Amino acid sequence: MIELSFNEVETLSAKAARGAGFSWGLAEDIGRAARALAADGQDWGSAMLSLVENARSFEAPDLIRAARWYEGKGEGEGGANIAAGKPLCPAKTAALLLDHPPPADAMPLTILDVGLPVWLDAMLRRSAMRLAHVPALSVSRADVVIEHRSGIGQPRAGSRRAVEQQTLVALNSFAAKTYVPESERSRVRGAGGGRVDDE
């Protein structure tokens, strides 16, 4: 086991998410959500690895489906079951809900077939929304109900959280995809200021 500070958890998770194909903005949100999981004492490393390994198997909420949410036409009972074959991306679903919160009369909102729903919950924690029932980290896809939260959750204070070495190596391999390859010039110059020292 290796211990990381919460800042390291957030930074590594953001880079791994970017390496898995999420935009930088969304990757930063995922990093903050990973930090929240770590602060709660959950196995953030395994959850993060599941997210980046499955990133390409999710789909974003389409406009027609999202429009139904804002009209108060939830999915499941009483609404059209329009869940597709692929599970919804929890990060992109959270981003949509955070950017354009559903009106009060659309709540509680049922959304079908969300992939890794613990991430949807983690990303909604700093908003006025929450999942009515938070699924376990191991749940790969589930139907969720989103409801209003009376108070906005604040990040918890803390210092460090452990992660398995094998998980850390795997996350670092995703993060490494964000690095700029070395050039011949950078190899010659090294970490210093080049051949001339002007100080």
PDB file of C-alpha atoms in Angstrom:
ATOM      1  CA  MET A   1       0.000   0.000   0.000  1.00  0.00           C
ATOM      2  CA  ILE A   2       1.157   3.522  -0.809  1.00  0.00           C
ATOM      3  CA  GLU A   3      -0.226   6.623   0.840  1.00  0.00           C
ATOM      4  CA  LEU A   4      -1.053   9.711  -1.183  1.00  0.00           C
ATOM      5  CA  SER A   5      -2.105  13.135   0.009  1.00  0.00           C
ATOM      6  CA  PHE A   6      -5.572  14.271  -1.024  1.00  0.00           C
ATOM      7  CA  ASN A   7      -3.924  16.745  -3.407  1.00  0.00           C
ATOM      8  CA  GLU A   8      -2.017  13.862  -5.011  1.00  0.00           C
ATOM      9  CA  VAL A   9      -5.229  11.827  -5.256  1.00  0.00           C
ATOM     10  CA  GLU A  10      -6.956  14.704  -7.037  1.00  0.00           C
ATOM     11  CA  THR A  11      -4.051  15.458  -9.391  1.00  0.00           C
ATOM     12  CA  LEU A  12      -3.389  11.842 -10.350  1.00  0.00           C
ATOM     13  CA  SER A  13      -7.088  11.155 -10.879  1.00  0.00           C
ATOM     14  CA  ALA A  14      -7.486  14.219 -13.104  1.00  0.00           C
ATOM     15  CA  LYS A  15      -4.503  13.188 -15.235  1.00  0.00           C
ATOM     16  CA  ALA A  16      -5.689   9.576 -15.452  1.00  0.00           C
ATOM     17  CA  ALA A  17      -9.156  10.742 -16.504  1.00  0.00           C
ATOM     18  CA  ARG A  18      -7.641  12.969 -19.193  1.00  0.00           C
ATOM     19  CA  GLY A  19      -5.480  10.059 -20.349  1.00  0.00           C
ATOM     20  CA  ALA A  20      -8.640   7.954 -20.627  1.00  0.00           C
ATOM     21  CA  GLY A  21     -10.185  10.485 -23.025  1.00  0.00           C
ATOM     22  CA  PHE A  22     -12.196  12.871 -20.819  1.00  0.00           C
ATOM     23  CA  SER A  23     -11.840  16.597 -21.541  1.00  0.00           C
ATOM     24  CA  TRP A  24      -9.570  18.550 -19.191  1.00  0.00           C
ATOM     25  CA  GLY A  25     -12.531  20.305 -17.562  1.00  0.00           C
ATOM     26  CA  LEU A  26     -14.341  17.053 -16.922  1.00  0.00           C
ATOM     27  CA  ALA A  27     -11.089  15.413 -15.805  1.00  0.00           C
ATOM     28  CA  GLU A  28     -10.638  18.117 -13.168  1.00  0.00           C
ATOM     29  CA  ASP A  29     -14.196  17.488 -11.912  1.00  0.00           C
ATOM     30  CA  ILE A  30     -13.402  13.765 -11.743  1.00  0.00           C
ATOM     31  CA  GLY A  31     -10.245  14.571  -9.757  1.00  0.00           C
ATOM     32  CA  ARG A  32     -12.295  16.508  -7.200  1.00  0.00           C
ATOM     33  CA  ALA A  33     -14.804  13.649  -7.015  1.00  0.00           C
ATOM     34  CA  ALA A  34     -11.957  11.160  -6.427  1.00  0.00           C
ATOM     35  CA  ARG A  35     -10.734  13.371  -3.606  1.00  0.00           C
ATOM     36  CA  ALA A  36     -14.239  13.303  -2.082  1.00  0.00           C
ATOM     37  CA  LEU A  37     -14.274   9.497  -2.246  1.00  0.00           C
ATOM     38  CA  ALA A  38     -10.851   9.387  -0.600  1.00  0.00           C
ATOM     39  CA  ALA A  39     -11.990  11.811   2.115  1.00  0.00           C
ATOM     40  CA  ASP A  40     -14.914   9.480   2.834  1.00  0.00           C
ATOM     41  CA  GLY A  41     -12.461   6.630   3.371  1.00  0.00           C
ATOM     42  CA  GLN A  42     -13.631   4.755   0.277  1.00  0.00           C
ATOM     43  CA  ASP A  43     -11.414   2.791  -2.093  1.00  0.00           C
ATOM     44  CA  TRP A  44     -10.939   5.721  -4.469  1.00  0.00           C
ATOM     45  CA  GLY A  45      -8.139   3.959  -6.371  1.00  0.00           C
ATOM     46  CA  SER A  46     -10.240   0.977  -7.442  1.00  0.00           C
ATOM     47  CA  ALA A  47     -13.165   3.263  -8.280  1.00  0.00           C
ATOM     48  CA  MET A  48     -10.894   5.494 -10.371  1.00  0.00           C
ATOM     49  CA  LEU A  49      -9.375   2.544 -12.204  1.00  0.00           C
ATOM     50  CA  SER A  50     -12.855   1.203 -13.028  1.00  0.00           C
ATOM     51  CA  LEU A  51     -13.844   4.598 -14.416  1.00  0.00           C
ATOM     52  CA  VAL A  52     -10.831   5.031 -16.704  1.00  0.00           C
ATOM     53  CA  GLU A  53     -10.825   1.421 -17.875  1.00  0.00           C
ATOM     54  CA  ASN A  54     -14.508   1.641 -18.835  1.00  0.00           C
ATOM     55  CA  ALA A  55     -14.521   5.231 -20.145  1.00  0.00           C
ATOM     56  CA  ARG A  56     -14.950   4.154 -23.777  1.00  0.00           C
ATOM     57  CA  SER A  57     -17.870   1.834 -22.971  1.00  0.00           C
ATOM     58  CA  PHE A  58     -20.118   4.669 -21.729  1.00  0.00           C
ATOM     59  CA  GLU A  59     -22.290   6.994 -23.753  1.00  0.00           C
ATOM     60  CA  ALA A  60     -23.172  10.616 -23.072  1.00  0.00           C
ATOM     61  CA  PRO A  61     -26.805  11.537 -22.442  1.00  0.00           C
ATOM     62  CA  ASP A  62     -28.366  12.541 -25.755  1.00  0.00           C
ATOM     63  CA  LEU A  63     -30.325  15.762 -26.139  1.00  0.00           C
ATOM     64  CA  ILE A  64     -33.723  14.097 -26.572  1.00  0.00           C
ATOM     65  CA  ARG A  65     -33.289  12.023 -23.455  1.00  0.00           C
ATOM     66  CA  ALA A  66     -31.989  14.995 -21.439  1.00  0.00           C
ATOM     67  CA  ALA A  67     -34.906  17.144 -22.615  1.00  0.00           C
ATOM     68  CA  ARG A  68     -37.302  14.640 -21.077  1.00  0.00           C
ATOM     69  CA  TRP A  69     -35.549  15.023 -17.727  1.00  0.00           C
ATOM     70  CA  TYR A  70     -36.033  18.788 -17.743  1.00  0.00           C
ATOM     71  CA  GLU A  71     -39.680  18.407 -18.741  1.00  0.00           C
ATOM     72  CA  GLY A  72     -40.223  16.288 -15.643  1.00  0.00           C
ATOM     73  CA  LYS A  73     -40.705  13.125 -17.682  1.00  0.00           C
ATOM     74  CA  GLY A  74     -38.424  10.788 -15.776  1.00  0.00           C
ATOM     75  CA  GLU A  75     -37.554   7.350 -16.981  1.00  0.00           C
ATOM     76  CA  GLY A  76     -38.927   4.073 -15.714  1.00  0.00           C
ATOM     77  CA  GLU A  77     -42.460   3.937 -14.344  1.00  0.00           C
ATOM     78  CA  GLY A  78     -44.606   6.704 -15.772  1.00  0.00           C
ATOM     79  CA  GLY A  79     -41.994   7.692 -18.336  1.00  0.00           C
ATOM     80  CA  ALA A  80     -40.512   6.222 -21.456  1.00  0.00           C
ATOM     81  CA  ASN A  81     -37.855   3.620 -20.903  1.00  0.00           C
ATOM     82  CA  ILE A  82     -35.339   4.927 -23.379  1.00  0.00           C
ATOM     83  CA  ALA A  83     -32.161   3.545 -21.855  1.00  0.00           C
ATOM     84  CA  ALA A  84     -29.794   2.432 -24.591  1.00  0.00           C
ATOM     85  CA  GLY A  85     -27.545  -0.608 -24.757  1.00  0.00           C
ATOM     86  CA  LYS A  86     -24.542   1.225 -23.318  1.00  0.00           C
ATOM     87  CA  PRO A  87     -24.710   2.652 -19.803  1.00  0.00           C
ATOM     88  CA  LEU A  88     -24.700   6.416 -19.370  1.00  0.00           C
ATOM     89  CA  CYS A  89     -21.373   8.010 -18.538  1.00  0.00           C
ATOM     90  CA  PRO A  90     -21.619   9.091 -14.882  1.00  0.00           C
ATOM     91  CA  ALA A  91     -19.208  12.005 -15.354  1.00  0.00           C
ATOM     92  CA  LYS A  92     -20.937  13.442 -18.438  1.00  0.00           C
ATOM     93  CA  THR A  93     -24.359  12.946 -16.860  1.00  0.00           C
ATOM     94  CA  ALA A  94     -23.195  14.767 -13.722  1.00  0.00           C
ATOM     95  CA  ALA A  95     -21.707  17.591 -15.792  1.00  0.00           C
ATOM     96  CA  LEU A  96     -24.997  18.052 -17.655  1.00  0.00           C
ATOM     97  CA  LEU A  97     -27.001  18.118 -14.427  1.00  0.00           C
ATOM     98  CA  LEU A  98     -24.563  20.529 -12.772  1.00  0.00           C
ATOM     99  CA  ASP A  99     -24.442  22.899 -15.749  1.00  0.00           C
ATOM    100  CA  HIS A 100     -28.233  22.882 -16.163  1.00  0.00           C
ATOM    101  CA  PRO A 101     -29.918  21.738 -12.922  1.00  0.00           C
ATOM    102  CA  PRO A 102     -33.385  20.233 -13.455  1.00  0.00           C
ATOM    103  CA  PRO A 103     -36.310  22.370 -12.278  1.00  0.00           C
ATOM    104  CA  ALA A 104     -37.832  21.637  -8.884  1.00  0.00           C
ATOM    105  CA  ASP A 105     -40.946  20.075 -10.431  1.00  0.00           C
ATOM    106  CA  ALA A 106     -38.774  17.514 -12.246  1.00  0.00           C
ATOM    107  CA  MET A 107     -37.507  16.123  -8.936  1.00  0.00           C
ATOM    108  CA  PRO A 108     -37.115  13.418  -7.875  1.00  0.00           C
ATOM    109  CA  LEU A 109     -35.625  12.448 -11.227  1.00  0.00           C
ATOM    110  CA  THR A 110     -35.191   8.813 -12.247  1.00  0.00           C
ATOM    111  CA  ILE A 111     -32.386   8.057 -14.684  1.00  0.00           C
ATOM    112  CA  LEU A 112     -31.964   4.568 -16.041  1.00  0.00           C
ATOM    113  CA  ASP A 113     -28.792   2.588 -16.554  1.00  0.00           C
ATOM    114  CA  VAL A 114     -26.036   4.846 -15.251  1.00  0.00           C
ATOM    115  CA  GLY A 115     -22.571   3.319 -15.433  1.00  0.00           C
ATOM    116  CA  LEU A 116     -20.549   3.274 -12.192  1.00  0.00           C
ATOM    117  CA  PRO A 117     -23.195   5.370 -10.398  1.00  0.00           C
ATOM    118  CA  VAL A 118     -20.954   6.046  -7.386  1.00  0.00           C
ATOM    119  CA  TRP A 119     -19.203   8.607  -9.624  1.00  0.00           C
ATOM    120  CA  LEU A 120     -22.472  10.392 -10.347  1.00  0.00           C
ATOM    121  CA  ASP A 121     -23.012  10.687  -6.595  1.00  0.00           C
ATOM    122  CA  ALA A 122     -19.436  11.832  -5.944  1.00  0.00           C
ATOM    123  CA  MET A 123     -19.626  14.526  -8.610  1.00  0.00           C
ATOM    124  CA  LEU A 124     -22.981  15.844  -7.340  1.00  0.00           C
ATOM    125  CA  ARG A 125     -21.777  16.214  -3.746  1.00  0.00           C
ATOM    126  CA  ARG A 126     -20.971  19.907  -4.003  1.00  0.00           C
ATOM    127  CA  SER A 127     -24.387  20.704  -5.497  1.00  0.00           C
ATOM    128  CA  ALA A 128     -27.972  20.848  -4.280  1.00  0.00           C
ATOM    129  CA  MET A 129     -28.568  17.372  -5.761  1.00  0.00           C
ATOM    130  CA  ARG A 130     -27.825  13.896  -4.487  1.00  0.00           C
ATOM    131  CA  LEU A 131     -28.652  10.280  -5.182  1.00  0.00           C
ATOM    132  CA  ALA A 132     -31.508   9.009  -3.053  1.00  0.00           C
ATOM    133  CA  HIS A 133     -29.646   5.721  -2.537  1.00  0.00           C
ATOM    134  CA  VAL A 134     -25.877   5.684  -2.980  1.00  0.00           C
ATOM    135  CA  PRO A 135     -24.747   2.454  -4.650  1.00  0.00           C
ATOM    136  CA  ALA A 136     -21.673   0.527  -3.597  1.00  0.00           C
ATOM    137  CA  LEU A 137     -18.388   1.091  -5.411  1.00  0.00           C
ATOM    138  CA  SER A 138     -18.682  -2.346  -6.989  1.00  0.00           C
ATOM    139  CA  VAL A 139     -22.011  -1.596  -8.756  1.00  0.00           C
ATOM    140  CA  SER A 140     -21.182  -1.359 -12.472  1.00  0.00           C
ATOM    141  CA  ARG A 141     -24.537   0.017 -13.664  1.00  0.00           C
ATOM    142  CA  ALA A 142     -27.830   0.887 -12.024  1.00  0.00           C
ATOM    143  CA  ASP A 143     -30.978   2.980 -12.234  1.00  0.00           C
ATOM    144  CA  VAL A 144     -30.723   6.022  -9.963  1.00  0.00           C
ATOM    145  CA  VAL A 145     -33.066   8.563  -8.404  1.00  0.00           C
ATOM    146  CA  ILE A 146     -31.782  12.102  -7.998  1.00  0.00           C
ATOM    147  CA  GLU A 147     -33.365  14.330  -5.382  1.00  0.00           C
ATOM    148  CA  HIS A 148     -32.795  17.752  -3.846  1.00  0.00           C
ATOM    149  CA  ARG A 149     -30.288  18.063  -1.033  1.00  0.00           C
ATOM    150  CA  SER A 150     -31.095  20.461   1.775  1.00  0.00           C
ATOM    151  CA  GLY A 151     -27.495  21.616   2.262  1.00  0.00           C
ATOM    152  CA  ILE A 152     -24.571  21.567  -0.129  1.00  0.00           C
ATOM    153  CA  GLY A 153     -21.891  19.107   0.897  1.00  0.00           C
ATOM    154  CA  GLN A 154     -18.463  20.511   1.719  1.00  0.00           C
ATOM    155  CA  PRO A 155     -15.186  18.696   1.144  1.00  0.00           C
ATOM    156  CA  ARG A 156     -13.891  17.012   4.272  1.00  0.00           C
ATOM    157  CA  ALA A 157     -10.559  17.860   5.782  1.00  0.00           C
ATOM    158  CA  GLY A 158      -7.953  15.162   5.826  1.00  0.00           C
ATOM    159  CA  SER A 159      -4.446  14.388   4.882  1.00  0.00           C
ATOM    160  CA  ARG A 160      -3.669  11.049   3.233  1.00  0.00           C
ATOM    161  CA  ARG A 161      -5.283   7.906   1.817  1.00  0.00           C
ATOM    162  CA  ALA A 162      -3.760   4.553   0.867  1.00  0.00           C
ATOM    163  CA  VAL A 163      -3.897   2.915  -2.552  1.00  0.00           C
ATOM    164  CA  GLU A 164      -2.706  -0.482  -3.749  1.00  0.00           C
ATOM    165  CA  GLN A 165       0.614  -0.301  -5.608  1.00  0.00           C
ATOM    166  CA  GLN A 166      -0.772  -2.239  -8.595  1.00  0.00           C
ATOM    167  CA  THR A 167      -3.689   0.217  -8.850  1.00  0.00           C
ATOM    168  CA  LEU A 168      -1.309   3.168  -8.609  1.00  0.00           C
ATOM    169  CA  VAL A 169       0.839   1.769 -11.439  1.00  0.00           C
ATOM    170  CA  ALA A 170      -2.259   1.303 -13.633  1.00  0.00           C
ATOM    171  CA  LEU A 171      -3.500   4.846 -12.940  1.00  0.00           C
ATOM    172  CA  ASN A 172      -0.049   6.257 -13.676  1.00  0.00           C
ATOM    173  CA  SER A 173      -0.103   4.482 -17.046  1.00  0.00           C
ATOM    174  CA  PHE A 174      -3.285   6.400 -17.952  1.00  0.00           C
ATOM    175  CA  ALA A 175      -1.793   9.648 -16.592  1.00  0.00           C
ATOM    176  CA  ALA A 176       1.349   9.112 -18.697  1.00  0.00           C
ATOM    177  CA  LYS A 177      -0.760   9.534 -21.846  1.00  0.00           C
ATOM    178  CA  THR A 178      -0.979  13.248 -21.010  1.00  0.00           C
ATOM    179  CA  TYR A 179       2.794  13.764 -21.040  1.00  0.00           C
ATOM    180  CA  VAL A 180       4.556  15.455 -23.945  1.00  0.00           C
ATOM    181  CA  PRO A 181       7.125  13.156 -25.555  1.00  0.00           C
ATOM    182  CA  GLU A 182      10.768  14.103 -25.174  1.00  0.00           C
ATOM    183  CA  SER A 183      12.375  15.825 -28.125  1.00  0.00           C
ATOM    184  CA  GLU A 184      16.041  15.714 -29.062  1.00  0.00           C
ATOM    185  CA  ARG A 185      16.346  19.319 -27.931  1.00  0.00           C
ATOM    186  CA  SER A 186      14.813  18.620 -24.516  1.00  0.00           C
ATOM    187  CA  ARG A 187      17.123  15.646 -24.009  1.00  0.00           C
ATOM    188  CA  VAL A 188      20.173  17.812 -24.758  1.00  0.00           C
ATOM    189  CA  ARG A 189      18.992  20.628 -22.509  1.00  0.00           C
ATOM    190  CA  GLY A 190      17.908  18.337 -19.697  1.00  0.00           C
ATOM    191  CA  ALA A 191      16.165  19.810 -16.687  1.00  0.00           C
ATOM    192  CA  GLY A 192      18.345  22.934 -16.613  1.00  0.00           C
ATOM    193  CA  GLY A 193      18.291  26.098 -18.637  1.00  0.00           C
ATOM    194  CA  GLY A 194      20.453  24.837 -21.486  1.00  0.00           C
ATOM    195  CA  ARG A 195      24.139  25.249 -22.183  1.00  0.00           C
ATOM    196  CA  VAL A 196      24.297  28.904 -21.178  1.00  0.00           C
ATOM    197  CA  ASP A 197      23.764  29.873 -17.570  1.00  0.00           C
ATOM    198  CA  ASP A 198      22.825  33.562 -17.500  1.00  0.00           C
ATOM    199  CA  GLU A 199      22.529  33.902 -13.724  1.00  0.00           C
TER     200      GLU A 199
END
